Each structure stands twice: as C-alpha cells, then as structure tokens.
CSV table of C-alpha atoms and ligand atoms in Angstrom, one decimal:
chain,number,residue,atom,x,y,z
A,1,UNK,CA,0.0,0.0,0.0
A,2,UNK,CA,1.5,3.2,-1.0
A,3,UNK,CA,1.1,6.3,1.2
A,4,UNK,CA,1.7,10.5,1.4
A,5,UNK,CA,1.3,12.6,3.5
A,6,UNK,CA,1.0,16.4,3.0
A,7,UNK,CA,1.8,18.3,5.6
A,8,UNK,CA,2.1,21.9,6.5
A,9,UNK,CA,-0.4,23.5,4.1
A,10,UNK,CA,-0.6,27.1,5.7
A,11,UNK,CA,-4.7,26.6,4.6
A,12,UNK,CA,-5.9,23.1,3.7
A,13,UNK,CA,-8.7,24.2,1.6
A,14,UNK,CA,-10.8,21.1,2.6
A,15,UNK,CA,-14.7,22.4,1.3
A,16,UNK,CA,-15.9,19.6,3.6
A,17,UNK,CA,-19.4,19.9,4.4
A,18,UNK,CA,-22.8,18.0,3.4
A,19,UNK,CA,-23.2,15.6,0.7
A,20,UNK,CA,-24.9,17.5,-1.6
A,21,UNK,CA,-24.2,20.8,-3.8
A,22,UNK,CA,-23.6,23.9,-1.3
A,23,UNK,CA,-26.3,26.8,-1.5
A,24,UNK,CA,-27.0,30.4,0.0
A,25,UNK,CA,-24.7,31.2,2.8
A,26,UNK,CA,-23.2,27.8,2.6
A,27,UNK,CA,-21.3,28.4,-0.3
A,28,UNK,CA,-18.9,30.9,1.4
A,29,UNK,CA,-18.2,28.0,4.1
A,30,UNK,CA,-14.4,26.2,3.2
A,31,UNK,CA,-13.7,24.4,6.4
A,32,UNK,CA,-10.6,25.8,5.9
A,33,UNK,CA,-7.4,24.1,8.7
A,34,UNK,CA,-5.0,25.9,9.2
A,35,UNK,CA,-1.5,24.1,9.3
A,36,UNK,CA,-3.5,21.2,7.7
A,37,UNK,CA,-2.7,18.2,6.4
A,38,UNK,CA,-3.5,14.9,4.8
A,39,UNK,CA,-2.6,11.7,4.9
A,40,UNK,CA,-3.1,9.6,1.2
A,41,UNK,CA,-3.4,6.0,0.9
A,42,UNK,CA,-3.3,4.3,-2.4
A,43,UNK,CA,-4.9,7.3,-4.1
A,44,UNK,CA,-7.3,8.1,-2.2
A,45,UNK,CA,-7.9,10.7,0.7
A,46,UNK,CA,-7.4,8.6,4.1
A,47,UNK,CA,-7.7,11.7,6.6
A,48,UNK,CA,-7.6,14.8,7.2
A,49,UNK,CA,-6.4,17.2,9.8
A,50,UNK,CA,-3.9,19.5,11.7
A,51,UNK,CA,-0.6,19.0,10.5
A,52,UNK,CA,1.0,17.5,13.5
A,53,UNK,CA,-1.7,14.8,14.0
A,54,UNK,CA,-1.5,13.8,10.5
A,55,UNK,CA,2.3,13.4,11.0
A,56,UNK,CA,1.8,11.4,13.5
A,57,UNK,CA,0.1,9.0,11.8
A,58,UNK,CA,2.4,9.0,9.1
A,59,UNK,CA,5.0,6.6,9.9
A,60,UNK,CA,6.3,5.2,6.5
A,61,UNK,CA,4.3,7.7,4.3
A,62,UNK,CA,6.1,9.5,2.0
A,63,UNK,CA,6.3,13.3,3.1
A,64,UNK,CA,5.4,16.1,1.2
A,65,UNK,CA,5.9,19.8,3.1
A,66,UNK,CA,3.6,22.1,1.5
A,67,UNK,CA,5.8,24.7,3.6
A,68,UNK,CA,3.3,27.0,4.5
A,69,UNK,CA,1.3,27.3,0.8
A,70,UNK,CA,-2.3,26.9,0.2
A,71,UNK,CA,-3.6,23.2,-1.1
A,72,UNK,CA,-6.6,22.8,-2.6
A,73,UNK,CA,-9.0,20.3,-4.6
A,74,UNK,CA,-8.2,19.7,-7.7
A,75,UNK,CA,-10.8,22.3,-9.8
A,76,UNK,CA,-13.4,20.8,-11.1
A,77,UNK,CA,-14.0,22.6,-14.6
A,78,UNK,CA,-17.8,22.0,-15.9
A,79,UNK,CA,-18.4,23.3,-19.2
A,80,UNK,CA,-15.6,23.2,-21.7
A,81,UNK,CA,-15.2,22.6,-25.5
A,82,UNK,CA,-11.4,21.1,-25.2
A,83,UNK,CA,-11.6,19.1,-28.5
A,84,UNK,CA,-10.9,21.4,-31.4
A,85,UNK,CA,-8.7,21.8,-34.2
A,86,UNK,CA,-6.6,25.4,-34.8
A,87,UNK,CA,-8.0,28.6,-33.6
A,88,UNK,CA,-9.8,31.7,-34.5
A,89,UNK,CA,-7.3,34.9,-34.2
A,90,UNK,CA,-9.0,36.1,-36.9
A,91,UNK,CA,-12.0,36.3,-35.2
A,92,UNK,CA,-10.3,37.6,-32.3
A,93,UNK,CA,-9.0,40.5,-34.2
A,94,UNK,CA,-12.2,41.4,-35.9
A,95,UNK,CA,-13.8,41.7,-32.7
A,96,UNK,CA,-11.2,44.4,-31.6
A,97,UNK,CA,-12.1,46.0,-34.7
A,98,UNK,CA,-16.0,46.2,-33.3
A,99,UNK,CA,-17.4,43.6,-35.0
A,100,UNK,CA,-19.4,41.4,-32.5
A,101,UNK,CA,-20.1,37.2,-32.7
A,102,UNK,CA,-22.7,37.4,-34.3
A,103,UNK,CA,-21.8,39.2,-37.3
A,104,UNK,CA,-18.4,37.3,-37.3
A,105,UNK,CA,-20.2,34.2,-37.4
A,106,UNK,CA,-22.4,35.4,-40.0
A,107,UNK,CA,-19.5,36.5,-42.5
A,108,UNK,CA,-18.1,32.9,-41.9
A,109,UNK,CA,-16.3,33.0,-38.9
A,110,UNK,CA,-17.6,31.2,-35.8
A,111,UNK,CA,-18.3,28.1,-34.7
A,112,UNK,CA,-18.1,27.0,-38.3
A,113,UNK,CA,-15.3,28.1,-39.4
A,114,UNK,CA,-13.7,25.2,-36.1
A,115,UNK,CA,-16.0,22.6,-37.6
A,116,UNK,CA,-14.5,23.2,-41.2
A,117,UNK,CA,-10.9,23.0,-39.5
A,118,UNK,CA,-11.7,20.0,-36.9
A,119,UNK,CA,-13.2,17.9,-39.7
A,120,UNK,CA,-10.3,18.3,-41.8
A,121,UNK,CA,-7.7,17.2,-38.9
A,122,UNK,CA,-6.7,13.7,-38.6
A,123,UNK,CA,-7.6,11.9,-35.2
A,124,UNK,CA,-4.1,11.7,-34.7
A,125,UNK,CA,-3.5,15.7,-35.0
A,126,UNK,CA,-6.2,15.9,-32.7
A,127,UNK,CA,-5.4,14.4,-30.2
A,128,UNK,CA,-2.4,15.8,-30.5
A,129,UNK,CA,-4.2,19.4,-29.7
A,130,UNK,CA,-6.1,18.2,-27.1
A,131,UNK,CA,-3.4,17.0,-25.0
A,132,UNK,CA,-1.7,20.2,-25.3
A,133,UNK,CA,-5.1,21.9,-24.1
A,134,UNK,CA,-5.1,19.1,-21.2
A,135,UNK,CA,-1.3,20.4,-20.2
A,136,UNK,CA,-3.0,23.6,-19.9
A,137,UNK,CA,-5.9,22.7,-17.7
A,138,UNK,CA,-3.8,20.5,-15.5
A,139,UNK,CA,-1.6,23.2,-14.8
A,140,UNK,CA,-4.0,25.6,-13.7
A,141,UNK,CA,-5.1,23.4,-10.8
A,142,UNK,CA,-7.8,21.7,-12.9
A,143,UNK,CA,-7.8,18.2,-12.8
A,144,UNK,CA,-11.4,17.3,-14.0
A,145,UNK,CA,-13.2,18.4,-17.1
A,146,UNK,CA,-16.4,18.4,-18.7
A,147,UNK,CA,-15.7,18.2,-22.2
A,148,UNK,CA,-18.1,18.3,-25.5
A,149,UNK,CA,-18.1,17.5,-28.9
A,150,UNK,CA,-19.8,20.0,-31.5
A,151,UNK,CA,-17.2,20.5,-33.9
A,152,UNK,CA,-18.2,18.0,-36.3
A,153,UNK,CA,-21.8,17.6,-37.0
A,154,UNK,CA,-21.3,14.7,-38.8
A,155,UNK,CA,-22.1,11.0,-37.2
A,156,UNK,CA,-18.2,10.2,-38.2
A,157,UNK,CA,-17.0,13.6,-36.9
A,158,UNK,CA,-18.5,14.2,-33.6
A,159,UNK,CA,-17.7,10.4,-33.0
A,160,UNK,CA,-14.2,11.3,-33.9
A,161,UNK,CA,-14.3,13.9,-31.3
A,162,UNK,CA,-15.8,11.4,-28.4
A,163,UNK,CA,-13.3,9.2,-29.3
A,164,UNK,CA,-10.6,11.3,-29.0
A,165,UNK,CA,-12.0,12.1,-25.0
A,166,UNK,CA,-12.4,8.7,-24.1
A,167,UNK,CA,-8.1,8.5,-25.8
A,168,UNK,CA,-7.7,11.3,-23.5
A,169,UNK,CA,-9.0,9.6,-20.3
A,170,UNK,CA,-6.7,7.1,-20.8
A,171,UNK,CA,-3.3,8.7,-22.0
A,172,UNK,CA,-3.4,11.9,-19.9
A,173,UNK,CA,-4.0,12.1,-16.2
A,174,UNK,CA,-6.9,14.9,-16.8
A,175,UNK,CA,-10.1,13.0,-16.2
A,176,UNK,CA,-12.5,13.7,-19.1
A,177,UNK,CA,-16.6,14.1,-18.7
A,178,UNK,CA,-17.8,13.5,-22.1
A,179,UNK,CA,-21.4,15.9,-23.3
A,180,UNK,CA,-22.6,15.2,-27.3
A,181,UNK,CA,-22.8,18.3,-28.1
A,182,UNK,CA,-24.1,17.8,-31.6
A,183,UNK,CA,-26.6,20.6,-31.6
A,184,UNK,CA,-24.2,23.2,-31.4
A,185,UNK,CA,-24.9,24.7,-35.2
A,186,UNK,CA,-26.6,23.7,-38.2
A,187,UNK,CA,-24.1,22.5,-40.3
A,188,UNK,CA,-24.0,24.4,-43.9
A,189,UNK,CA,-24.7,20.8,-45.7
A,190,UNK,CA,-28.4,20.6,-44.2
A,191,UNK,CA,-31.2,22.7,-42.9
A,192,UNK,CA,-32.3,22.6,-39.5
A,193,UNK,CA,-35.1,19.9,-39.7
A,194,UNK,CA,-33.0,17.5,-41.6
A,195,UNK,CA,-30.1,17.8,-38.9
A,196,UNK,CA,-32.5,17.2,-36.3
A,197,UNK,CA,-33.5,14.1,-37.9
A,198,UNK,CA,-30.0,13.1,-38.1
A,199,UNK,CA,-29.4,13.6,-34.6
A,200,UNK,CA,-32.4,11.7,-33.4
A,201,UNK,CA,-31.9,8.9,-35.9
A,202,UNK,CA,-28.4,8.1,-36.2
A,203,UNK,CA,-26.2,10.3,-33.7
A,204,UNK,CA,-27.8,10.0,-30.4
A,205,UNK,CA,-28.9,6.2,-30.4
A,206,UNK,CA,-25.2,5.8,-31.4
A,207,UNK,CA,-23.5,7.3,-29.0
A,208,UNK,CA,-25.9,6.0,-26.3
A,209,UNK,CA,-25.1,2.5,-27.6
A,210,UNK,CA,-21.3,3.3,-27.5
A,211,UNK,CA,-21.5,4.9,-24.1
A,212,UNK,CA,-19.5,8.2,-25.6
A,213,UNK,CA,-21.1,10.3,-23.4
A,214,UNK,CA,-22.8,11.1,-20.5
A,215,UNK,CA,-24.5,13.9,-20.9
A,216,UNK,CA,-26.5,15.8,-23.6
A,217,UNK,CA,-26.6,19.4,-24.7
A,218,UNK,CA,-27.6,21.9,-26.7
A,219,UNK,CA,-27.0,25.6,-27.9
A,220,UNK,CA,-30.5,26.9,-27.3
A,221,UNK,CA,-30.2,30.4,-29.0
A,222,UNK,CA,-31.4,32.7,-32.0
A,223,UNK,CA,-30.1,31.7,-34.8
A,224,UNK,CA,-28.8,28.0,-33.4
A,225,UNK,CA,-31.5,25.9,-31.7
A,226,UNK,CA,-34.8,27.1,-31.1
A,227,UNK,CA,-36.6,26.3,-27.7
A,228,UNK,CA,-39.3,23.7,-29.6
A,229,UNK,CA,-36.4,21.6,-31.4
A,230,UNK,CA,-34.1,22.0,-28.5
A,231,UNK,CA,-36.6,19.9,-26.2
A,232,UNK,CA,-36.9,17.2,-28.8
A,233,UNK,CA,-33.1,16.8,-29.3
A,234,UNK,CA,-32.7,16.7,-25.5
A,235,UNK,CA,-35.9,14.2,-24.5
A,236,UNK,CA,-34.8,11.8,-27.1
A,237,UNK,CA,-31.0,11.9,-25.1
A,238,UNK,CA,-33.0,11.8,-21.7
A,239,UNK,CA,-34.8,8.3,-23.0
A,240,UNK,CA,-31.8,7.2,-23.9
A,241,UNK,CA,-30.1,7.5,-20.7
A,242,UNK,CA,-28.2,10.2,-20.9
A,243,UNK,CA,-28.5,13.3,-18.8
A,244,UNK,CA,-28.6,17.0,-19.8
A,245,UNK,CA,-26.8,20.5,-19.9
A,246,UNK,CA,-28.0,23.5,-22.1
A,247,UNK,CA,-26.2,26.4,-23.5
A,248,UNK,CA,-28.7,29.3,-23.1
A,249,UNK,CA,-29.6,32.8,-22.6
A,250,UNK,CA,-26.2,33.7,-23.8
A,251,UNK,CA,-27.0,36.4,-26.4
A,252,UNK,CA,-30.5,36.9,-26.1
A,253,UNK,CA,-33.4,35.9,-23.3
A,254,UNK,CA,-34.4,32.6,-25.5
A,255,UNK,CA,-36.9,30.7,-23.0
A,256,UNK,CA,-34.3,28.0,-22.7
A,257,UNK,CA,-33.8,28.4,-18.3
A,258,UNK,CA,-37.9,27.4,-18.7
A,259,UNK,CA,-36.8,24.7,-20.6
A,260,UNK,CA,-33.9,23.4,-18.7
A,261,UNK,CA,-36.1,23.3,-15.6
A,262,UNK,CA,-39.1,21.8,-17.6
A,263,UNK,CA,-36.5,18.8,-18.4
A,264,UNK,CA,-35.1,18.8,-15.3
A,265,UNK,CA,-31.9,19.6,-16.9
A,266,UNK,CA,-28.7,18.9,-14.5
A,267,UNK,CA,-27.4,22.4,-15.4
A,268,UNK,CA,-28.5,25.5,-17.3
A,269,UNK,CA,-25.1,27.3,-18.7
A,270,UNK,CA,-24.4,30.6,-19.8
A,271,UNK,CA,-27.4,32.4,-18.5
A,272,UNK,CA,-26.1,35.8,-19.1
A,273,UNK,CA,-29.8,37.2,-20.4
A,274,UNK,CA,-31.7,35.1,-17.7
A,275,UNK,CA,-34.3,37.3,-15.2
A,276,UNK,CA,-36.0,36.9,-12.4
A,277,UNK,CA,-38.5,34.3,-13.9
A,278,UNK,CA,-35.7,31.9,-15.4
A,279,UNK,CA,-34.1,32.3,-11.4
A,280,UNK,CA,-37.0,31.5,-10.5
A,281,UNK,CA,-37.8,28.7,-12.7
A,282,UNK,CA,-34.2,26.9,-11.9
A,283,UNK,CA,-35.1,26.8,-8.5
A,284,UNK,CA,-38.3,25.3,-9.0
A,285,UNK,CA,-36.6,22.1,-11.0
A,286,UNK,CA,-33.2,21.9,-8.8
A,287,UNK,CA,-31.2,22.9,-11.8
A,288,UNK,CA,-27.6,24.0,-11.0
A,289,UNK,CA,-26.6,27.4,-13.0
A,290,UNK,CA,-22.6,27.2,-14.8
A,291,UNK,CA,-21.7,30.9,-15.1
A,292,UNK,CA,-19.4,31.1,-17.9
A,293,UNK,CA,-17.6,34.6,-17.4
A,294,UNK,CA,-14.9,33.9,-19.5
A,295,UNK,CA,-16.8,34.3,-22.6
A,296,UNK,CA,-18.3,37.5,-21.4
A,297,UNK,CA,-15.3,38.7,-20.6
A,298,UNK,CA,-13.6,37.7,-23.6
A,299,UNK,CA,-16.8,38.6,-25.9
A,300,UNK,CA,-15.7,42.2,-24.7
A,301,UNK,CA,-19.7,42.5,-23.2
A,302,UNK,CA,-20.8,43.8,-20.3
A,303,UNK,CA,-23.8,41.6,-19.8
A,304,UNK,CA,-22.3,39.3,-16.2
A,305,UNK,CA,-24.8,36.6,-15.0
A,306,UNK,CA,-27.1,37.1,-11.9
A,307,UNK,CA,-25.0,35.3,-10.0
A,308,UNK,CA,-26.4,37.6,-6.6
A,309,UNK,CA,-29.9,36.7,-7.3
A,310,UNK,CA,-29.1,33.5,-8.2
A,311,UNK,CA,-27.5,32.5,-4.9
A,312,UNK,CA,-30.3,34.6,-2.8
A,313,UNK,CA,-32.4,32.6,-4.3
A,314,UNK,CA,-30.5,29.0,-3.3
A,315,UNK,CA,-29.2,27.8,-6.8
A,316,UNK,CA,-26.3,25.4,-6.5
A,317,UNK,CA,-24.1,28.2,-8.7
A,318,UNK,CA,-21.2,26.5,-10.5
A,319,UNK,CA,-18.5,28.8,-12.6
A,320,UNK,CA,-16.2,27.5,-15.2
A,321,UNK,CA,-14.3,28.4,-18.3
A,322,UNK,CA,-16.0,27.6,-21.3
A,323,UNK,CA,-12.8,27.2,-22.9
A,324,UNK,CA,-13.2,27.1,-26.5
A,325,UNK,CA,-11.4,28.8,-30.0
A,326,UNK,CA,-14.4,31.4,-30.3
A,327,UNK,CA,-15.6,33.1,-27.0
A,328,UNK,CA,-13.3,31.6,-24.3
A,329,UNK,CA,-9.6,30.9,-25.1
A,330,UNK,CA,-9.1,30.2,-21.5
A,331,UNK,CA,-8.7,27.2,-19.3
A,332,UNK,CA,-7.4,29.0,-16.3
A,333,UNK,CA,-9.7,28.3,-13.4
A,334,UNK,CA,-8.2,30.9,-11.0
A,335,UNK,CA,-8.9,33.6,-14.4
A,336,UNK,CA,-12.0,32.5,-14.0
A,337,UNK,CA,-12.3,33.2,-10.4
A,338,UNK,CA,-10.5,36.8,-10.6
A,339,UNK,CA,-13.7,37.4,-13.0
A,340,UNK,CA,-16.1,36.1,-11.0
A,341,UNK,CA,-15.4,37.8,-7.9
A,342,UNK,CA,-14.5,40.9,-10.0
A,343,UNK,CA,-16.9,41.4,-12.3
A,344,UNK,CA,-20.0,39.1,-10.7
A,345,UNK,CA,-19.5,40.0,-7.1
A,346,UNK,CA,-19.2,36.8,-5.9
A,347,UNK,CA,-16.6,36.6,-2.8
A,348,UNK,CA,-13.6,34.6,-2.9
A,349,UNK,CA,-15.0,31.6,-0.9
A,350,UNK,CA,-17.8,31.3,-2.9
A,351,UNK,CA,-16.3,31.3,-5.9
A,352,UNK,CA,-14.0,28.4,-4.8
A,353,UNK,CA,-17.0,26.3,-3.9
A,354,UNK,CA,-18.4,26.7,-7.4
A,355,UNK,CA,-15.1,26.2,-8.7
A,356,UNK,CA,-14.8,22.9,-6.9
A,357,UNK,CA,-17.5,21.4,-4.9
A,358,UNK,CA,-20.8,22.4,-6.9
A,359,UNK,CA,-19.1,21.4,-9.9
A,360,UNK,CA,-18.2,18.3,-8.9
A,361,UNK,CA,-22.1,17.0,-8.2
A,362,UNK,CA,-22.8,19.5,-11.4
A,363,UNK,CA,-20.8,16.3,-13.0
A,364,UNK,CA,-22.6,13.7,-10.9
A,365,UNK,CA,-19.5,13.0,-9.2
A,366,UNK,CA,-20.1,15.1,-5.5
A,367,UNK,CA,-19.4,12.1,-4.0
A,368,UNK,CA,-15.5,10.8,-5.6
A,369,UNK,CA,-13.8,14.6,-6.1
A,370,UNK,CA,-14.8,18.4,-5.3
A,371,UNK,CA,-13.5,18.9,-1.8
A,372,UNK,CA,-10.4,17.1,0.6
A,373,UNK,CA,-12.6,14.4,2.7
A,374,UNK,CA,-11.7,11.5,3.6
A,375,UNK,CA,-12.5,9.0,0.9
A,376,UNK,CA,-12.1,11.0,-1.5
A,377,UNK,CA,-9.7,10.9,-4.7
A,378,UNK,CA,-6.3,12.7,-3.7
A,379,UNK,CA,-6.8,15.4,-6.8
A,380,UNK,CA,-5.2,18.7,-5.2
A,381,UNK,CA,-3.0,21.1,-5.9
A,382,UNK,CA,-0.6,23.2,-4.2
A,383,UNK,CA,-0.4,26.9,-4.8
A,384,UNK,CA,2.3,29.3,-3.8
A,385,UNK,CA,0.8,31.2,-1.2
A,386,UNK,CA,-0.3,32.2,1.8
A,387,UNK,CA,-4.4,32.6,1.4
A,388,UNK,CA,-6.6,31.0,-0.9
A,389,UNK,CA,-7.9,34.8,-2.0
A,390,UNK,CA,-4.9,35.3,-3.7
A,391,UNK,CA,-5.9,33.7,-6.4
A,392,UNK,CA,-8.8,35.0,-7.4
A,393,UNK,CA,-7.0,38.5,-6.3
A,394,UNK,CA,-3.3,38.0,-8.4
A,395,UNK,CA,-4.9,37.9,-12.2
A,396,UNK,CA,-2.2,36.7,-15.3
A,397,UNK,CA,0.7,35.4,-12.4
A,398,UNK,CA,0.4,31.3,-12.1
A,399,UNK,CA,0.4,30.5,-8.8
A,400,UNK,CA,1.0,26.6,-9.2
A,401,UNK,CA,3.4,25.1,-7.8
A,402,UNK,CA,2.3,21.6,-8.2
A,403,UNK,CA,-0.9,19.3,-8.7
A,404,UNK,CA,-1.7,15.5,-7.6
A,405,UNK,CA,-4.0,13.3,-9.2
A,406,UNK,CA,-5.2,10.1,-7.4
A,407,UNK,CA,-2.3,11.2,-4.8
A,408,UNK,CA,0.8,11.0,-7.9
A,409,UNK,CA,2.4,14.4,-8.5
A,410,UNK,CA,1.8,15.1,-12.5
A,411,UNK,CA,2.7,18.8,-12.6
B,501,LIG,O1,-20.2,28.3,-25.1
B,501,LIG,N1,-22.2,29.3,-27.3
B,501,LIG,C1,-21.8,28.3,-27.9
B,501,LIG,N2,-20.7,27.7,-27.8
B,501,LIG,C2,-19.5,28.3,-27.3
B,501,LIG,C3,-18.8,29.1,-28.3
B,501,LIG,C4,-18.2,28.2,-29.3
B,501,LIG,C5,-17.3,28.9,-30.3
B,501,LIG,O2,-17.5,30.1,-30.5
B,501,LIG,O3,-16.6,28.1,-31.0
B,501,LIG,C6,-19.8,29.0,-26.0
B,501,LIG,O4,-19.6,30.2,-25.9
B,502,LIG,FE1,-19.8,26.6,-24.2
C-alpha cells in the first residue's frame, strides 16, 4: 500500500461539508485548517487534519511539506469545449475591430469556421491538440473536465471527437466528462429539420449504444437551436439515458432556463440574459446554474450573469471556463475566479466552492472529487501562497506550484 502525506499546508482548503451541492450562505463555508494536512493512501484521501496529528500517523508515508502554501481540490471545470482543431485569431481580431459574434459568425467565422478546421484534422493531429489543451488545464489546478463534442456535426465527426475524450481519459491524467454536443450549429450541408433528424436517428442512439457520453446538450439560441427543437433533441437523449446541460440565454433571453427546468436539466449554462423568472424557474426544477464569465469577458460584453440573485435565491451556482477557440480561449480556473469575484460580485469563498465542490455534483460526481474528505480521490494542488484569495485577487501570475492526481504528483 502506497502512502503520502501532505503536511504543513498554511490553509488546507478542505470544502468539507454536506453531501450534496452547497447553497446560499453555505457556499462561502471552506472548512478551511490551518496548518492542515493529509494523509493519502493508495490514491485516495485517508484523513484529514492538523498537520501535526497527521504526521503522526504517518510513519512510513512519503512526506510532502507544502511549507506553509495553500492546497486545494483539484478544480473541477464543468463546461468546456477542449476538442478542437486550430484557432480563430482572426476572429479575435475582428472583434477588436468592433465587429461582434454574431456578425463574425455570420461573414463565416464562428463556430463553423472550427467545424470546417476540426473535420479536416486527422484523429491523430487531434489528439495531439487536445493533450496540449489538457497540459494547460492540468496546470492551472484543474484536474477534471467536462468536455463536449460540436465540432463535427457529422455521425463520423462528432464520434471522432468522443473518441478522441475517451483517448484522452486514458493517456493523460486529466479525467475527461464526455457531453454530445451535436446541436451546437446547423451545419451548412443541411437545414435545421433534416439535422435534427440526423441527430435523433443516427447520432444519439449511437453514441448512447457506445456509451460516448454522458451527458447531452444543446445551444439553445437565436439563430442555433430554437426552444421547440431544443426539447426534442434533449428528451430523445434523456430516454436514452443520458442526462442533460443546455447552453442558453447567452445572447438573447431565448426561453431555454424554462426549458432546462421543464426537463429537469442537470445544469442550465451561460445564463447571461436570464431574469428573475428563469431564477426562478431553476429553482423550482433543482437545476444548478454554470456561469461562464470567461466568454463575457472575452466577448468584450458587459452583460455578467445574476449570479447575486441567483444564490439569494438558493441555486447550487457552478462557474467555469468555457474554454473554446471562439468566445473563451481560456482554461485557467483561478482567471475565472478573478472574473467572478470581479466582475459578478461573488466573494472569494464562494467562488471556490463553485469552482470545486458544486461542480463536482454538477458532474454527478459530488461524492468521488470536489473537496479534501476522507474517501475521497487525492486530486489537489498546491499553490504558492499564503491565502486561498490570492488567487482569485493576483490575475495573469500562475500560482501553481504543483498538482496531484489520485495522490501521484503530474505537474
Ligand atoms: O459556449 N455558445 C456556444 N458555444 C461556445 C462558443 C463556441 C465557439 O465560438 O466556438 C460558448 O460560448
Ligand atoms: Fe460553451
């Protein structure tokens, strides 16, 4: 039996609490101990406590001293695209000329310009991209992603991307949550109606039968997915077992929260045009909010989530990066905290227990990862300082100063 022990964390960030996602004033609790530390037995979190009554314990473990910096669970990222091929500066560019998404996307730029890109790249150069963008996420902190397809929109293609995730899980330490994100745009070749049918017919029972993901979503928006054929894409993927997200509200108020919490959706993303009656209706159906303030941020708007109202009014709020080519090139977790407590209001604690915690039973996985408890998977990382604020507070410094998965040092 192989054991560590981590010792002298100046805060051991341990978010333990209830079994279930953290709400209202609960979110801002950490349990944080001071000169913590943890003792690790094969891979898995074996206890928990002050430092020198974890040492003591510890005979034969091998000892790391975290020398007085800050550990924490391994972030728990909830809504990215990490399967792409290239980039978009171009598009990048053309929006610091003024032009906005939308118009890019319309002058054929956008999502589709990534789908003509990622269909033209050989599994092999794919993967090859998406273990560059899983060195990136593991060195932030994050050591569990969501990731979706919706670069293909083909059946070959957006099984080419699964495939490439489930290659991923297995060659890379970053633990991969696969979403079919096949209704992400209407691909040029077909007309909406006909791509539905595609989906419905060939895609999802597919995928279900191939267990290539576990979750379902859909960009519910103007322009992408109206609310009507939304709900058909995702109750044909709920009778097929799988469970859903939904992109929504992200550029205009589209109905889709009402949906999400009609379907009892596990999360409702985006959000960023959602009122009081889309709160309101996520309460209602237990859906957890991801607030994705990345893309605002990089989409140049000013247009933040509720995230106030949203946790006055008890929603299990998750953040994350929504890293992708177009709206997010991010996969930094503690960027995405510096915005959130910046930009959203949310404090520093409560941000870290979206970060973490919420994300992890956004993922269906509260009970394996999320927070330092004992039983646990030994996902943390250490970060050089003092206080966990600091990393929501330092913006564009990295902080790491190394990560642990299943309780083996990979950064
Ligand atoms: O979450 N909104 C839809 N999908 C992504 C953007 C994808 C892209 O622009 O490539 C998002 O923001
Ligand atoms: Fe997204």
């Amino acid at each position: 039996m192989s054991s560590l022990a981590v010792i002298h964390a100046a805060q051991l960030v341990t978010l333990a609490g209830p079994k279930r996602p953290r709400v209202g004033a609960g979110m801002a609790d950490l349990a944080i101990i001071r000169d913590g530390g943890m003792l690790i037995r094969d891979g898995k979190i074996d206890s928990v406590g002050p430092s020198d009554e974890i040492e003591k314990k510890s005979r034969g473990a091998e000892i790391v001293d975290a020398g007085g910096r800050v550990v924490l669970p391994g972030f728990v990222d909830a809504h990215t695209h990490l399967v792409f091929a290239g980039n978009r500066l171009d598009d990048f560019e053309r929006r610091a000329h003024g032009e906005s998404y939308q118009q890019i996307s319309k002058a054929g730029g956008g999502i589709w310009s990534t789908v003509e890109k990622t269909r033209a790249a050989s599994d092999h150069d794919l993967l090859l991209q998406a273990k560059k963008h899983a060195e990136w996420f593991l060195r932030c902190g994050t050591t569990t992603v969501e990731a979706k397809s919706g670069y293909g929109l083909t059946v070959e293609d957006e099984l080419k991307i699964l495939r490439v995730m489930e290659r991923l899980n297995k060659e890379t330490p970053l633990e991969i949550v696969p979403t079919f994100l096949g209704a992400h745009a209407v691909p040029r070749e077909m007309d909406a109606d006909e791509y539905v049918e595609l989906m419905l017919a060939q895609m999802l029972p597919r995928i279900a039968r191939e267990k290539l993901a576990e979750f379902c979503d859909v960009f519910c928006e103007r322009g992408y997915f109206d609310v009507e054929r939304s709900r058909r894409i995702l109750t044909a993927a709920r009778e097929l077992g799988l469970r859903l997200r939904i992109h929504t509200d992200q550029l205009s108020n589209s109905g889709g929260a009402k949906l999400a919490a009609e379907l009892e959706a596990t999360t409702a993303d985006h959000l960023e045009k959602t009122d009081g009656h889309g709160i309101a209706a996520l309460k209602s159906a237990g859906v957890q909010p991801v607030l994705l303030p990345g893309s605002v941020y990089a989409l140049g708007s000013p247009d933040y989530p509720r995230v106030r109202e949203m946790i006055e009014a008890g929603l299990a709020v998750v953040i994350a990066t929504d890293f992708n080519p177009g709206s997010s090139p991010t996969p930094s977790m503690p960027m995405i905290l510096s915005l959130a407590c910046t930009q959203m209001k949310m404090s520093p604690a409560e941000a870290t227990t979206a970060a973490t915690i919420n994300g992890a039973y956004s993922l269906n996985r509260g009970e394996k990862i999320g927070s330092l408890e004992r039983g646990k998977l030994a996902n943390f990382s250490i970060f050089d300082c003092e206080d966990y604020r600091e990393l929501a507070y330092w913006f564009g410094v990295p902080q790491t100063h190394s990560v642990y998965v299943r309780g083996k040092r990979i950064v």
